[in-house]
mmCIF file of C-alpha atoms in Angstrom:
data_model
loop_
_atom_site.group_PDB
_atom_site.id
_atom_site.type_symbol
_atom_site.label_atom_id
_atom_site.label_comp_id
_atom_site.label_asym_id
_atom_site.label_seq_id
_atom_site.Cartn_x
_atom_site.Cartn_y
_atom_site.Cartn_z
ATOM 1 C CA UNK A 78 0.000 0.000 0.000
ATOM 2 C CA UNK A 79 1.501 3.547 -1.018
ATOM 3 C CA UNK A 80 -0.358 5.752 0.931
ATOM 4 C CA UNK A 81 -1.955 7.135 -2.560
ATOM 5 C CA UNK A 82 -5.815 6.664 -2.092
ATOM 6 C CA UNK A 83 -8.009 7.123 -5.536
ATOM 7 C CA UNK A 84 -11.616 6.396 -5.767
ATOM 8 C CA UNK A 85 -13.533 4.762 -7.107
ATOM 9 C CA UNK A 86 -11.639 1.998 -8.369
ATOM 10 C CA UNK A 87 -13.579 0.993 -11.665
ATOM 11 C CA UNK A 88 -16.446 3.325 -13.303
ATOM 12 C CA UNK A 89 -18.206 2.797 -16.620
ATOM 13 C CA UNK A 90 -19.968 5.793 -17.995
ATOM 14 C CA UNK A 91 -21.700 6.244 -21.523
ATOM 15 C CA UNK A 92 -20.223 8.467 -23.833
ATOM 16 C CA UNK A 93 -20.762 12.332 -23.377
ATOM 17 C CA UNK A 94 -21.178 11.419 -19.318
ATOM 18 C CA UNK A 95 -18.930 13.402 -17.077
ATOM 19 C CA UNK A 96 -17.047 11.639 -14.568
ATOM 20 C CA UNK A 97 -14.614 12.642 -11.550
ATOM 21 C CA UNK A 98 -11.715 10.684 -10.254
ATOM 22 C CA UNK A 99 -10.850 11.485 -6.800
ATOM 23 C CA UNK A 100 -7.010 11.087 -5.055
ATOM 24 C CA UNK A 101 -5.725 11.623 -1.751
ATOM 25 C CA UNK A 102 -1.907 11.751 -1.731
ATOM 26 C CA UNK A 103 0.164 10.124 1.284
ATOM 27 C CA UNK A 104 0.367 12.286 4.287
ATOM 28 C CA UNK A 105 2.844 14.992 4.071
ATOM 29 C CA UNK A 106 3.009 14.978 0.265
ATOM 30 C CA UNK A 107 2.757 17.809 -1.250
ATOM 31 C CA UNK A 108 2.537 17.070 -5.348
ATOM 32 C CA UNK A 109 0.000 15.791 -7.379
ATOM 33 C CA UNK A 110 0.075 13.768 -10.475
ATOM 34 C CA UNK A 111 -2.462 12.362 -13.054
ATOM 35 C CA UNK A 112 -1.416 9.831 -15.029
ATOM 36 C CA UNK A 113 -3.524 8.294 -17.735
ATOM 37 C CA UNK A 114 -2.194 4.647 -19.236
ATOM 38 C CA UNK A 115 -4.116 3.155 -21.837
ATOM 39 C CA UNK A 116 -3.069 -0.064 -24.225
ATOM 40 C CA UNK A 117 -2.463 2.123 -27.304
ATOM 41 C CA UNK A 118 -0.815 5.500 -25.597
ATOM 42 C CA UNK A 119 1.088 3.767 -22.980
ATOM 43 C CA UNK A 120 1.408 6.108 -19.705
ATOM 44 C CA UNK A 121 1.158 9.904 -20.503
ATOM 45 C CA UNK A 122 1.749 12.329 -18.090
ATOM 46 C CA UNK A 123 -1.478 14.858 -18.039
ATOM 47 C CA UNK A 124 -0.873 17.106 -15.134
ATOM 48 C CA UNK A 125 0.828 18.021 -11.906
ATOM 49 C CA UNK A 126 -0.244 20.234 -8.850
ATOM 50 C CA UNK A 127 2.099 21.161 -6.169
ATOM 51 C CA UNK A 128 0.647 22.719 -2.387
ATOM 52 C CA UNK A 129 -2.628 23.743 -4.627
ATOM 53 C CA UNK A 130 -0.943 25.532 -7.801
ATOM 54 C CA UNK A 131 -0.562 24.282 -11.307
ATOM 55 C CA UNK A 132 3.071 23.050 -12.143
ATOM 56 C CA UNK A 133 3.246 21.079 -14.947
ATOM 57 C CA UNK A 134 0.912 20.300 -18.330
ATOM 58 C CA UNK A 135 1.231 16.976 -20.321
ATOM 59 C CA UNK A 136 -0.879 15.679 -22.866
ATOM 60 C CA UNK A 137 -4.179 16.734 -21.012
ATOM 61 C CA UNK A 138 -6.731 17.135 -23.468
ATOM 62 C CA UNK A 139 -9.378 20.346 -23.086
ATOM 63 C CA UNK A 140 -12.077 18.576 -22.005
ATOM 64 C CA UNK A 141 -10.429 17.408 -18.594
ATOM 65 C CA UNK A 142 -9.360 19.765 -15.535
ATOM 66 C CA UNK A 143 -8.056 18.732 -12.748
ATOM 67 C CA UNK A 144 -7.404 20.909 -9.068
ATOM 68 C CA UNK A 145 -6.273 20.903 -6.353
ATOM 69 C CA UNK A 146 -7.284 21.663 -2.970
ATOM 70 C CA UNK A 147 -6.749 23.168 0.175
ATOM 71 C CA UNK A 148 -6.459 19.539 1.763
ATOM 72 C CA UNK A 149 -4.450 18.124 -0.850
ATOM 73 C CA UNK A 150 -6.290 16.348 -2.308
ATOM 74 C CA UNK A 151 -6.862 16.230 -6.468
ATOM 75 C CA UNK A 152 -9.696 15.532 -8.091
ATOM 76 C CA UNK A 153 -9.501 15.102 -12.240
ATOM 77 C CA UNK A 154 -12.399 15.869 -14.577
ATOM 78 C CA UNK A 155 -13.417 14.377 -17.469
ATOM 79 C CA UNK A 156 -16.489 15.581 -19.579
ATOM 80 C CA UNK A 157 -17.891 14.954 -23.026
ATOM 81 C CA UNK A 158 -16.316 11.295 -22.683
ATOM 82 C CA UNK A 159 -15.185 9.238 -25.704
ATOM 83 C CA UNK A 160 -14.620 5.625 -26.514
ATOM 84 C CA UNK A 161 -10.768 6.555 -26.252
ATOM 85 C CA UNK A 162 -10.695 7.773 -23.251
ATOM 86 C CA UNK A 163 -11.206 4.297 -21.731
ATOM 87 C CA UNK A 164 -7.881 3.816 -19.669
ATOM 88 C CA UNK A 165 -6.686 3.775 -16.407
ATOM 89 C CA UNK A 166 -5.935 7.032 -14.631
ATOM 90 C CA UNK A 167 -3.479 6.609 -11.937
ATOM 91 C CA UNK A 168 -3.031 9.522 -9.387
ATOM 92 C CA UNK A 169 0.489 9.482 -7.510
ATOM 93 C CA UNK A 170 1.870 12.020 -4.935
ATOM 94 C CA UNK A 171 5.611 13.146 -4.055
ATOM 95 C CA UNK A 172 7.170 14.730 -0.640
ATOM 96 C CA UNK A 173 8.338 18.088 -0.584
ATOM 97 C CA UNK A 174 12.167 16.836 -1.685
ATOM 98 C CA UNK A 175 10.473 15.244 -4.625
ATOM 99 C CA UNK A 176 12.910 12.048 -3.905
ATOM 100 C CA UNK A 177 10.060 9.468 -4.630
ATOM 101 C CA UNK A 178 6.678 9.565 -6.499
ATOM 102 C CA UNK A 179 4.120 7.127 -5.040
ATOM 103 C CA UNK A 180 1.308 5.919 -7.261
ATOM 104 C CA UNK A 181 -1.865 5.185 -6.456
ATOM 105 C CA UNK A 182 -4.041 1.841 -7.321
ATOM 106 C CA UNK A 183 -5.892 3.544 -9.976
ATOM 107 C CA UNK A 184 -8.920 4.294 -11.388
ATOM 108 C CA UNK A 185 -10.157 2.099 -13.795
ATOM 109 C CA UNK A 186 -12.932 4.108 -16.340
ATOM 110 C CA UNK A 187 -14.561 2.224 -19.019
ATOM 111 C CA UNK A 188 -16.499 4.388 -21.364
ATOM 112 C CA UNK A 189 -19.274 2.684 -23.863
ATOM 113 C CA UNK B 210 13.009 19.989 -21.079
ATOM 114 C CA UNK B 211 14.275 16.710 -19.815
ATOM 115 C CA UNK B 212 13.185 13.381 -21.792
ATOM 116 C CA UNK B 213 13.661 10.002 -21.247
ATOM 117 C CA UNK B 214 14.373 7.433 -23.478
ATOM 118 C CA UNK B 215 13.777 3.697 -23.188
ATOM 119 C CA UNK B 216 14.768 1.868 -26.440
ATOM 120 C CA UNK B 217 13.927 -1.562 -25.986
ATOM 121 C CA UNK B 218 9.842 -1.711 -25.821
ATOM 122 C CA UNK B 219 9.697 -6.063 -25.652
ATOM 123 C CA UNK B 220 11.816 -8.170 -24.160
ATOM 124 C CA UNK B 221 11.709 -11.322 -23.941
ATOM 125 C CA UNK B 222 13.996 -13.811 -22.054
ATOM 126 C CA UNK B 223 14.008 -17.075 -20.583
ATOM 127 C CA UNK B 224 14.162 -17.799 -17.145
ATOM 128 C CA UNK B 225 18.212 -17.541 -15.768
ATOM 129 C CA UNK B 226 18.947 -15.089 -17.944
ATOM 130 C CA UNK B 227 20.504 -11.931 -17.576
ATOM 131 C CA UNK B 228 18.589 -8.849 -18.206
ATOM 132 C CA UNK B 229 19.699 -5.264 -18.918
ATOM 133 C CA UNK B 230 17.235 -2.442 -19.697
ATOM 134 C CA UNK B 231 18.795 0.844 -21.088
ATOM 135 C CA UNK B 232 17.476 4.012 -20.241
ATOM 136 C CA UNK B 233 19.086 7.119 -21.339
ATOM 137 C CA UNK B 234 17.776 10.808 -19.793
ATOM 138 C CA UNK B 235 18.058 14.534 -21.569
ATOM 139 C CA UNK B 236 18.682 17.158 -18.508
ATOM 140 C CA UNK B 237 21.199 19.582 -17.991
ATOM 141 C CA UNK B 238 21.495 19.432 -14.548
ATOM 142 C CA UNK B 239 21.240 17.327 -11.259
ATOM 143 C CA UNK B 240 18.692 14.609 -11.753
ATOM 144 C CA UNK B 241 16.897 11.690 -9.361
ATOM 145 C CA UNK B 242 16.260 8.746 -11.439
ATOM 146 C CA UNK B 243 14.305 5.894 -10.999
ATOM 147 C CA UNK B 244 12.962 3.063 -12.572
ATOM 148 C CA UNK B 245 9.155 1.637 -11.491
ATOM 149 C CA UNK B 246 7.626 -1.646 -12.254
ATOM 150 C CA UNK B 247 3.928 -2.411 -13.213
ATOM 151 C CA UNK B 248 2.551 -5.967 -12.644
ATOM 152 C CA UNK B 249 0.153 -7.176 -14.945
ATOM 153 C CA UNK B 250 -2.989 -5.565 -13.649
ATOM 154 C CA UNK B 251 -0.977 -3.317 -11.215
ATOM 155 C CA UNK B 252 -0.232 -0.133 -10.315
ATOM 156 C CA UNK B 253 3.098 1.322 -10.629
ATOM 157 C CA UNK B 254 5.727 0.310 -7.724
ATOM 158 C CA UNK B 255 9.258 1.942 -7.085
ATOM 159 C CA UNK B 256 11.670 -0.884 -8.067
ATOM 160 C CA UNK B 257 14.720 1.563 -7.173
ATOM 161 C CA UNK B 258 16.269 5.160 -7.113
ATOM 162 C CA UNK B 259 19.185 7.464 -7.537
ATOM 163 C CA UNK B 260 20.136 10.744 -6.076
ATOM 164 C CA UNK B 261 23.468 10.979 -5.291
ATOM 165 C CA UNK B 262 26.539 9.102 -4.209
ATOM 166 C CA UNK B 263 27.350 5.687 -5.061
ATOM 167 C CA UNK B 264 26.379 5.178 -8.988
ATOM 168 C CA UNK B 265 25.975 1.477 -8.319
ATOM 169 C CA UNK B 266 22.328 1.457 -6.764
ATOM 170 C CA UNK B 267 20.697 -1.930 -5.416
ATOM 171 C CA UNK B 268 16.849 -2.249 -5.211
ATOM 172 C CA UNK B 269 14.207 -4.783 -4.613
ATOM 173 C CA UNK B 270 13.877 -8.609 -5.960
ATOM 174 C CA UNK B 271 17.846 -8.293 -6.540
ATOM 175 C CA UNK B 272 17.313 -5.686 -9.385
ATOM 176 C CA UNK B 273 20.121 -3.165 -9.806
ATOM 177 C CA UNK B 274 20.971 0.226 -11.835
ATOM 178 C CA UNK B 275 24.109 1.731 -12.617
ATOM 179 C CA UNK B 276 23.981 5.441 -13.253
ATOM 180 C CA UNK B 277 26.575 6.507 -15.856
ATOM 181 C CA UNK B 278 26.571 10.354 -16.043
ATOM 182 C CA UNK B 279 29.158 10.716 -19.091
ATOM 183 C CA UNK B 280 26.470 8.424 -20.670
ATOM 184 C CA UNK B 281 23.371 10.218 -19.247
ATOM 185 C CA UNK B 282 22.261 6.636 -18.845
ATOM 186 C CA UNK B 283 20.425 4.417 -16.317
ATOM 187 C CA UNK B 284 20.359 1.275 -17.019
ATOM 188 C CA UNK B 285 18.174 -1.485 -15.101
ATOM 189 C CA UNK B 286 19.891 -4.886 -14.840
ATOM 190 C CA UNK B 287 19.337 -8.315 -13.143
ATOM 191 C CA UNK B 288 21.703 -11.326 -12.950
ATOM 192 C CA UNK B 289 19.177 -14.310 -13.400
ATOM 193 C CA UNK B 290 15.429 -13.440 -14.163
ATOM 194 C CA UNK B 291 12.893 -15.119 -13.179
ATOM 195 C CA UNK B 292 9.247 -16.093 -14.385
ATOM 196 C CA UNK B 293 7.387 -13.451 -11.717
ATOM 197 C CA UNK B 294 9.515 -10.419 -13.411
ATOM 198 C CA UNK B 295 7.443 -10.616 -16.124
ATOM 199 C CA UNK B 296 6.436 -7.166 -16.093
ATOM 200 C CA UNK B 297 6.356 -3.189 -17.670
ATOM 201 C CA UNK B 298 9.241 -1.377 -16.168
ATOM 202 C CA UNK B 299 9.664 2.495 -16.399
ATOM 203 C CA UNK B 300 12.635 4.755 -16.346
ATOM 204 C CA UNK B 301 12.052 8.275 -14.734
ATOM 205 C CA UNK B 302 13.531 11.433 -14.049
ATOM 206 C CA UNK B 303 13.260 14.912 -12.607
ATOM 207 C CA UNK B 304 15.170 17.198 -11.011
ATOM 208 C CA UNK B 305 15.506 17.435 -7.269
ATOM 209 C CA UNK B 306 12.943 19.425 -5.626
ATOM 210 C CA UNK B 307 9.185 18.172 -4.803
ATOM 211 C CA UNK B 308 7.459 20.610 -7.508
ATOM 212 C CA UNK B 309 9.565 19.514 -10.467
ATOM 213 C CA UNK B 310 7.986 17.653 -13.177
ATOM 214 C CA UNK B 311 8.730 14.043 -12.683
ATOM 215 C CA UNK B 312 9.120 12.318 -16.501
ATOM 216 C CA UNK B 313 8.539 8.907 -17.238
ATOM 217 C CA UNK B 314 9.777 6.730 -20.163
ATOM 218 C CA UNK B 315 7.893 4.918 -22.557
ATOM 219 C CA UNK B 316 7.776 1.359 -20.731
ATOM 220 C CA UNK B 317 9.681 -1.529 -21.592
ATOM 221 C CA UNK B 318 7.790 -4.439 -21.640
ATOM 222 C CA UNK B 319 9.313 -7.833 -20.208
ATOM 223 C CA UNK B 320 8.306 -11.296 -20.856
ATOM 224 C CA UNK B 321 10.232 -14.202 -18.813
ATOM 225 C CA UNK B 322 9.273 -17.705 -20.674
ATOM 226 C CA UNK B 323 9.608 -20.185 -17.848
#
């Protein structure tokens, strides 16, 4: 167990649905990361929050934001779903030295 | 920007052999590398890391990495696979400091044939 909680574990939503993932990092941790893996794209980096800011973009398409708050934790948002966007989205969090990113289980979104 | 390249994507050994996976990393400065494995059906676990000191770094399940900074490279390596290593492994880097961009890899995927 790494400390990284997400929730919930598997969803499957119908296209054009709207979905949030949820992620509480280990305690202490103080950066955020979204992760999405998928067969075809392998694991892209989509974005990374550190103490509540913005501080780093990847390959996050327009239709998903992400934040994150006060208490640390993240939540990502995806909206006007597609087919492709079927993948797992991990979540992982880093102390404030950085020295080690711990994932999360994942979340495991099926969209039909 | 810092990148990370894994060149082998599938590898496939049988069991006792000896396995090296190359990574090579694009930064200009001080880096923490790292490599990950992801189980089938897994998440992503820290296999082992680098920040400093000895290159020569030893992890879990008797994997090792050698950091070669003239060669900007990071190479994975175990003496005698076995069956259960069968598994996606990722090389990553960033710079030290919690809110620097940590970059991953693109996965190298490893098949052990018993």
């Amino acid at each position: 167990d790494s400390g990284v909680t997400q929730t919930p574990k598997h969803l499957i939503t119908a296209t054009g649905q709207r979905v949030t993932l949820r992620c509480s990092p280990r305690s202490g941790d103080l950066s955020v990361y979204w992760y999405q893996q998928s067969l075809d794209q392998g694991l892209q980096f989509l974005i990374q929050y550190y103490n509540g800011e913005e501080r780093a973009k990847g390959n996050i398409l327009e239709r998903f934001s992400a934040q994150q708050f006060p208490d640390l934790h993240s939540e990502l948002n995806l909206s006007s779903l597609e087919l492709g966007d079927s993948a797992l989205y991990f979540c992982a969090s880093s102390p404030p030295s950085g020295n080690t990113i711990y994932f999360g289980e994942g979340s495991w979104l099926t969209v039909v | 920007a810092q990148s990370v390249s894994q060149h082998n994507h599938h590898v496939i050994l049988s069991e006792a052999a000896s396995l090296e996976l190359g990574c090579n990393y694009s930064y200009g400065g001080t880096v923490n590398l790292f490599w990950y494995v992801q189980y089938p059906g897994q998440h992503l676990q820290l296999l082992l890391k680098y920040f400093s000191g000895d290159p020569l770094v030893k992890g879990i399940k008797g994997f090792e990495a050698e950091f070669i900074k003239s060669k900007f490279s990071f190479n994975l390596r175990k003496p005698s696979v076995q069956w259960s290593d069968t598994a996606e492994y990722f090389c990553a880097v960033n710079a030290p400091g919690g809110y620097q961009k940590v970059t991953f890899g693109t996965g190298t995927k490893l098949q052990v044939i018993p």
